[in-house]
PDB file of C-alpha atoms in Angstrom:
ATOM      1  CA  UNK I   1     118.456  23.294 103.103  1.00  0.00           C
ATOM      2  CA  UNK I   2     119.671  24.506 106.505  1.00  0.00           C
ATOM      3  CA  UNK I   3     116.723  26.880 106.909  1.00  0.00           C
ATOM      4  CA  UNK I   4     114.291  24.102 106.012  1.00  0.00           C
ATOM      5  CA  UNK I   5     115.943  21.756 108.486  1.00  0.00           C
ATOM      6  CA  UNK I   6     115.774  24.469 111.168  1.00  0.00           C
ATOM      7  CA  UNK I   7     112.061  24.903 110.563  1.00  0.00           C
ATOM      8  CA  UNK I   8     111.243  21.186 110.534  1.00  0.00           C
ATOM      9  CA  UNK I   9     113.311  20.396 113.621  1.00  0.00           C
ATOM     10  CA  UNK I  10     111.780  23.386 115.435  1.00  0.00           C
ATOM     11  CA  UNK I  11     108.341  21.903 114.767  1.00  0.00           C
ATOM     12  CA  UNK I  12     109.427  18.447 115.959  1.00  0.00           C
ATOM     13  CA  UNK I  13     109.247  19.357 119.641  1.00  0.00           C
ATOM     14  CA  UNK I  14     111.628  19.592 122.600  1.00  0.00           C
ATOM     15  CA  UNK I  15     113.525  16.421 121.727  1.00  0.00           C
ATOM     16  CA  UNK I  16     114.827  18.014 118.549  1.00  0.00           C
ATOM     17  CA  UNK I  17     115.490  21.467 120.014  1.00  0.00           C
ATOM     18  CA  UNK I  18     119.275  21.188 120.002  1.00  0.00           C
ATOM     19  CA  UNK I  19     119.339  20.263 116.314  1.00  0.00           C
ATOM     20  CA  UNK I  20     116.779  22.941 115.489  1.00  0.00           C
ATOM     21  CA  UNK I  21     118.835  25.584 117.266  1.00  0.00           C
ATOM     22  CA  UNK I  22     122.042  24.482 115.561  1.00  0.00           C
ATOM     23  CA  UNK I  23     120.405  24.522 112.123  1.00  0.00           C
ATOM     24  CA  UNK I  24     118.795  27.915 112.783  1.00  0.00           C
ATOM     25  CA  UNK I  25     122.114  29.443 113.881  1.00  0.00           C
ATOM     26  CA  UNK I  26     124.056  27.925 110.990  1.00  0.00           C
ATOM     27  CA  UNK I  27     121.447  28.951 108.440  1.00  0.00           C
ATOM     28  CA  UNK I  28     121.402  32.506 109.854  1.00  0.00           C
ATOM     29  CA  UNK I  29     125.190  32.687 109.508  1.00  0.00           C
ATOM     30  CA  UNK I  30     124.968  31.329 105.961  1.00  0.00           C
ATOM     31  CA  UNK I  31     122.262  33.833 105.019  1.00  0.00           C
ATOM     32  CA  UNK I  32     124.459  36.609 106.426  1.00  0.00           C
ATOM     33  CA  UNK I  33     127.372  35.480 104.238  1.00  0.00           C
ATOM     34  CA  UNK I  34     125.032  35.608 101.237  1.00  0.00           C
ATOM     35  CA  UNK I  35     123.953  39.137 102.248  1.00  0.00           C
ATOM     36  CA  UNK I  36     120.387  37.888 102.748  1.00  0.00           C
ATOM     37  CA  UNK I  37     120.029  39.965 105.894  1.00  0.00           C
ATOM     38  CA  UNK I  38     116.241  39.815 106.244  1.00  0.00           C
ATOM     39  CA  UNK I  39     116.364  36.020 106.094  1.00  0.00           C
ATOM     40  CA  UNK I  40     119.277  35.991 108.522  1.00  0.00           C
ATOM     41  CA  UNK I  41     117.311  38.167 110.958  1.00  0.00           C
ATOM     42  CA  UNK I  42     114.316  35.816 110.737  1.00  0.00           C
ATOM     43  CA  UNK I  43     116.548  32.814 111.409  1.00  0.00           C
ATOM     44  CA  UNK I  44     118.368  34.492 114.306  1.00  0.00           C
ATOM     45  CA  UNK I  45     114.977  35.277 115.849  1.00  0.00           C
ATOM     46  CA  UNK I  46     113.983  31.625 115.457  1.00  0.00           C
ATOM     47  CA  UNK I  47     117.256  30.560 117.064  1.00  0.00           C
ATOM     48  CA  UNK I  48     116.720  32.998 119.943  1.00  0.00           C
ATOM     49  CA  UNK I  49     113.195  31.684 120.470  1.00  0.00           C
ATOM     50  CA  UNK I  50     114.437  28.090 120.544  1.00  0.00           C
ATOM     51  CA  UNK I  51     117.321  29.012 122.816  1.00  0.00           C
ATOM     52  CA  UNK I  52     115.018  30.788 125.272  1.00  0.00           C
ATOM     53  CA  UNK I  53     112.590  27.857 125.365  1.00  0.00           C
ATOM     54  CA  UNK I  54     115.082  25.040 125.787  1.00  0.00           C
ATOM     55  CA  UNK I  55     118.506  26.393 126.748  1.00  0.00           C
ATOM     56  CA  UNK I  56     117.753  29.584 128.698  1.00  0.00           C
ATOM     57  CA  UNK I  57     120.653  29.100 131.116  1.00  0.00           C
ATOM     58  CA  UNK I  58     123.320  29.254 128.385  1.00  0.00           C
ATOM     59  CA  UNK I  59     124.134  32.972 128.508  1.00  0.00           C
ATOM     60  CA  UNK I  60     127.138  32.723 126.169  1.00  0.00           C
ATOM     61  CA  UNK I  61     125.047  31.043 123.488  1.00  0.00           C
ATOM     62  CA  UNK I  62     122.267  33.625 123.790  1.00  0.00           C
ATOM     63  CA  UNK I  63     124.790  36.453 123.734  1.00  0.00           C
ATOM     64  CA  UNK I  64     126.295  35.126 120.493  1.00  0.00           C
ATOM     65  CA  UNK I  65     122.884  34.893 118.870  1.00  0.00           C
ATOM     66  CA  UNK I  66     121.992  38.431 119.954  1.00  0.00           C
ATOM     67  CA  UNK I  67     125.260  39.735 118.533  1.00  0.00           C
ATOM     68  CA  UNK I  68     124.464  38.036 115.221  1.00  0.00           C
ATOM     69  CA  UNK I  69     120.953  39.471 115.180  1.00  0.00           C
ATOM     70  CA  UNK I  70     122.254  42.932 116.019  1.00  0.00           C
ATOM     71  CA  UNK I  71     124.752  42.794 113.163  1.00  0.00           C
ATOM     72  CA  UNK I  72     122.159  41.798 110.568  1.00  0.00           C
ATOM     73  CA  UNK I  73     119.611  44.331 111.852  1.00  0.00           C
ATOM     74  CA  UNK I  74     122.307  47.007 111.588  1.00  0.00           C
ATOM     75  CA  UNK I  75     123.145  45.818 108.054  1.00  0.00           C
ATOM     76  CA  UNK I  76     119.569  46.362 106.895  1.00  0.00           C
ATOM     77  CA  UNK I  77     119.454  49.780 108.533  1.00  0.00           C
ATOM     78  CA  UNK I  78     117.187  48.783 111.420  1.00  0.00           C
ATOM     79  CA  UNK I  79     118.997  50.847 114.019  1.00  0.00           C
ATOM     80  CA  UNK I  80     116.587  50.585 116.940  1.00  0.00           C
ATOM     81  CA  UNK I  81     116.179  46.781 116.787  1.00  0.00           C
ATOM     82  CA  UNK I  82     119.952  46.460 116.407  1.00  0.00           C
ATOM     83  CA  UNK I  83     120.535  48.669 119.446  1.00  0.00           C
ATOM     84  CA  UNK I  84     118.074  46.570 121.446  1.00  0.00           C
ATOM     85  CA  UNK I  85     119.855  43.333 120.481  1.00  0.00           C
ATOM     86  CA  UNK I  86     123.285  44.766 121.273  1.00  0.00           C
ATOM     87  CA  UNK I  87     122.071  46.214 124.563  1.00  0.00           C
ATOM     88  CA  UNK I  88     120.615  42.862 125.637  1.00  0.00           C
ATOM     89  CA  UNK I  89     123.866  41.143 124.602  1.00  0.00           C
ATOM     90  CA  UNK I  90     125.856  43.680 126.640  1.00  0.00           C
ATOM     91  CA  UNK I  91     123.706  43.087 129.729  1.00  0.00           C
ATOM     92  CA  UNK I  92     124.095  39.326 129.414  1.00  0.00           C
ATOM     93  CA  UNK I  93     127.843  39.616 128.867  1.00  0.00           C
ATOM     94  CA  UNK I  94     128.217  41.975 131.826  1.00  0.00           C
ATOM     95  CA  UNK I  95     126.165  39.761 134.145  1.00  0.00           C
ATOM     96  CA  UNK I  96     127.913  36.525 133.135  1.00  0.00           C
ATOM     97  CA  UNK I  97     131.533  37.667 132.882  1.00  0.00           C
ATOM     98  CA  UNK I  98     131.912  37.544 129.097  1.00  0.00           C
ATOM     99  CA  UNK I  99     134.282  40.445 128.352  1.00  0.00           C
ATOM    100  CA  UNK I 100     134.940  39.633 124.684  1.00  0.00           C
ATOM    101  CA  UNK I 101     131.210  39.552 123.929  1.00  0.00           C
ATOM    102  CA  UNK I 102     130.729  42.704 125.993  1.00  0.00           C
ATOM    103  CA  UNK I 103     133.270  44.511 123.817  1.00  0.00           C
ATOM    104  CA  UNK I 104     131.533  43.318 120.642  1.00  0.00           C
ATOM    105  CA  UNK I 105     128.164  44.436 122.002  1.00  0.00           C
ATOM    106  CA  UNK I 106     129.521  47.888 122.885  1.00  0.00           C
ATOM    107  CA  UNK I 107     130.976  48.360 119.398  1.00  0.00           C
ATOM    108  CA  UNK I 108     127.761  47.112 117.805  1.00  0.00           C
ATOM    109  CA  UNK I 109     125.599  49.346 119.975  1.00  0.00           C
ATOM    110  CA  UNK I 110     127.607  52.419 118.979  1.00  0.00           C
ATOM    111  CA  UNK I 111     127.398  51.530 115.278  1.00  0.00           C
ATOM    112  CA  UNK I 112     123.650  51.036 115.503  1.00  0.00           C
ATOM    113  CA  UNK I 113     123.314  54.258 117.468  1.00  0.00           C
ATOM    114  CA  UNK I 114     124.862  56.170 114.567  1.00  0.00           C
ATOM    115  CA  UNK I 115     122.120  54.836 112.275  1.00  0.00           C
ATOM    116  CA  UNK I 116     119.443  56.171 114.625  1.00  0.00           C
ATOM    117  CA  UNK I 117     121.195  59.566 114.871  1.00  0.00           C
ATOM    118  CA  UNK I 118     120.714  59.680 118.641  1.00  0.00           C
ATOM    119  CA  UNK I 119     123.045  61.227 121.168  1.00  0.00           C
ATOM    120  CA  UNK I 120     126.146  59.147 121.759  1.00  0.00           C
ATOM    121  CA  UNK I 121     125.973  59.382 125.564  1.00  0.00           C
ATOM    122  CA  UNK I 122     124.715  55.814 126.082  1.00  0.00           C
ATOM    123  CA  UNK I 123     127.347  54.513 123.659  1.00  0.00           C
ATOM    124  CA  UNK I 124     130.097  56.475 125.421  1.00  0.00           C
ATOM    125  CA  UNK I 125     129.172  54.916 128.769  1.00  0.00           C
ATOM    126  CA  UNK I 126     129.063  51.399 127.302  1.00  0.00           C
ATOM    127  CA  UNK I 127     132.358  51.834 125.448  1.00  0.00           C
ATOM    128  CA  UNK I 128     134.160  53.248 128.483  1.00  0.00           C
ATOM    129  CA  UNK I 129     133.031  50.215 130.477  1.00  0.00           C
ATOM    130  CA  UNK I 130     134.160  47.869 127.700  1.00  0.00           C
ATOM    131  CA  UNK I 131     137.561  49.588 127.476  1.00  0.00           C
ATOM    132  CA  UNK I 132     138.015  49.268 131.239  1.00  0.00           C
ATOM    133  CA  UNK I 133     137.259  45.537 131.011  1.00  0.00           C
ATOM    134  CA  UNK I 134     139.384  44.927 127.904  1.00  0.00           C
ATOM    135  CA  UNK I 135     142.936  45.185 129.217  1.00  0.00           C
ATOM    136  CA  UNK I 136     144.718  43.728 126.178  1.00  0.00           C
ATOM    137  CA  UNK I 137     146.428  45.956 123.615  1.00  0.00           C
ATOM    138  CA  UNK I 138     144.988  44.314 120.504  1.00  0.00           C
ATOM    139  CA  UNK I 139     142.858  45.217 117.472  1.00  0.00           C
ATOM    140  CA  UNK I 140     139.669  45.021 119.569  1.00  0.00           C
ATOM    141  CA  UNK I 141     140.974  47.725 121.905  1.00  0.00           C
ATOM    142  CA  UNK I 142     141.775  49.875 118.860  1.00  0.00           C
ATOM    143  CA  UNK I 143     138.238  49.335 117.599  1.00  0.00           C
ATOM    144  CA  UNK I 144     136.764  50.206 120.997  1.00  0.00           C
ATOM    145  CA  UNK I 145     138.773  53.442 121.083  1.00  0.00           C
ATOM    146  CA  UNK I 146     137.822  54.341 117.509  1.00  0.00           C
ATOM    147  CA  UNK I 147     134.138  53.826 118.275  1.00  0.00           C
ATOM    148  CA  UNK I 148     134.549  55.840 121.463  1.00  0.00           C
ATOM    149  CA  UNK I 149     135.899  58.674 119.338  1.00  0.00           C
ATOM    150  CA  UNK I 150     132.786  58.689 117.169  1.00  0.00           C
ATOM    151  CA  UNK I 151     130.446  58.331 120.157  1.00  0.00           C
ATOM    152  CA  UNK I 152     132.132  61.351 121.737  1.00  0.00           C
ATOM    153  CA  UNK I 153     131.570  63.317 118.538  1.00  0.00           C
ATOM    154  CA  UNK I 154     127.853  62.433 118.736  1.00  0.00           C
ATOM    155  CA  UNK I 155     127.909  63.654 122.350  1.00  0.00           C
ATOM    156  CA  UNK I 156     129.569  67.039 121.713  1.00  0.00           C
ATOM    157  CA  UNK I 157     132.715  65.950 123.543  1.00  0.00           C
ATOM    158  CA  UNK I 158     135.328  67.218 121.119  1.00  0.00           C
ATOM    159  CA  UNK I 159     138.305  66.988 123.466  1.00  0.00           C
ATOM    160  CA  UNK I 160     137.455  63.444 124.530  1.00  0.00           C
ATOM    161  CA  UNK I 161     136.935  62.482 120.876  1.00  0.00           C
ATOM    162  CA  UNK I 162     140.372  63.813 119.962  1.00  0.00           C
ATOM    163  CA  UNK I 163     141.976  61.937 122.873  1.00  0.00           C
ATOM    164  CA  UNK I 164     140.234  58.655 121.962  1.00  0.00           C
ATOM    165  CA  UNK I 165     141.337  59.130 118.342  1.00  0.00           C
ATOM    166  CA  UNK I 166     144.929  59.802 119.395  1.00  0.00           C
ATOM    167  CA  UNK I 167     144.966  56.712 121.619  1.00  0.00           C
ATOM    168  CA  UNK I 168     143.438  54.522 118.881  1.00  0.00           C
ATOM    169  CA  UNK I 169     145.947  55.624 116.252  1.00  0.00           C
ATOM    170  CA  UNK I 170     148.898  55.302 118.640  1.00  0.00           C
ATOM    171  CA  UNK I 171     147.882  51.802 119.702  1.00  0.00           C
ATOM    172  CA  UNK I 172     147.170  50.724 116.115  1.00  0.00           C
ATOM    173  CA  UNK I 173     150.666  51.800 115.118  1.00  0.00           C
ATOM    174  CA  UNK I 174     152.236  50.089 118.141  1.00  0.00           C
ATOM    175  CA  UNK I 175     150.615  46.750 117.343  1.00  0.00           C
ATOM    176  CA  UNK I 176     150.951  47.171 113.563  1.00  0.00           C
ATOM    177  CA  UNK I 177     147.192  47.087 113.029  1.00  0.00           C
TER     178      UNK I 177
END
């Protein structure tokens, strides 16, 4: 029913845009939980279209939608579209001071990059920036370091990969993660 409501409210015009966007986002999240990733991707794209048309100034909202789209694209094996979504989310997060979303985008970008089997250089740069911004010793920092390890492997940086791995394991043990 949520997807139908999203569609009908999206056709109702600008006055119903907020409801349409909410229904599209919620139905995309629900489809993701049901592992209906193609449907989730369609609904995230609808939500992004509505958001761009009516709420373009809300960078945090757009960033969240892009992260959702990137995750579902990655889940269906669409590496390039996922990388594009994560890269756009990272740019928005960087430009609007959203460090938590930036960290999520960096991790997502690296995961999608593995699917495409490209060099990890772009992911290394993004992850190093995210690590510099994320100053808290928490599970997200462990995840950033672990993804940095893999990105370094995909960049033929064996020593840096080993160091990132060592730091990730040490921190995970320190915080009991």
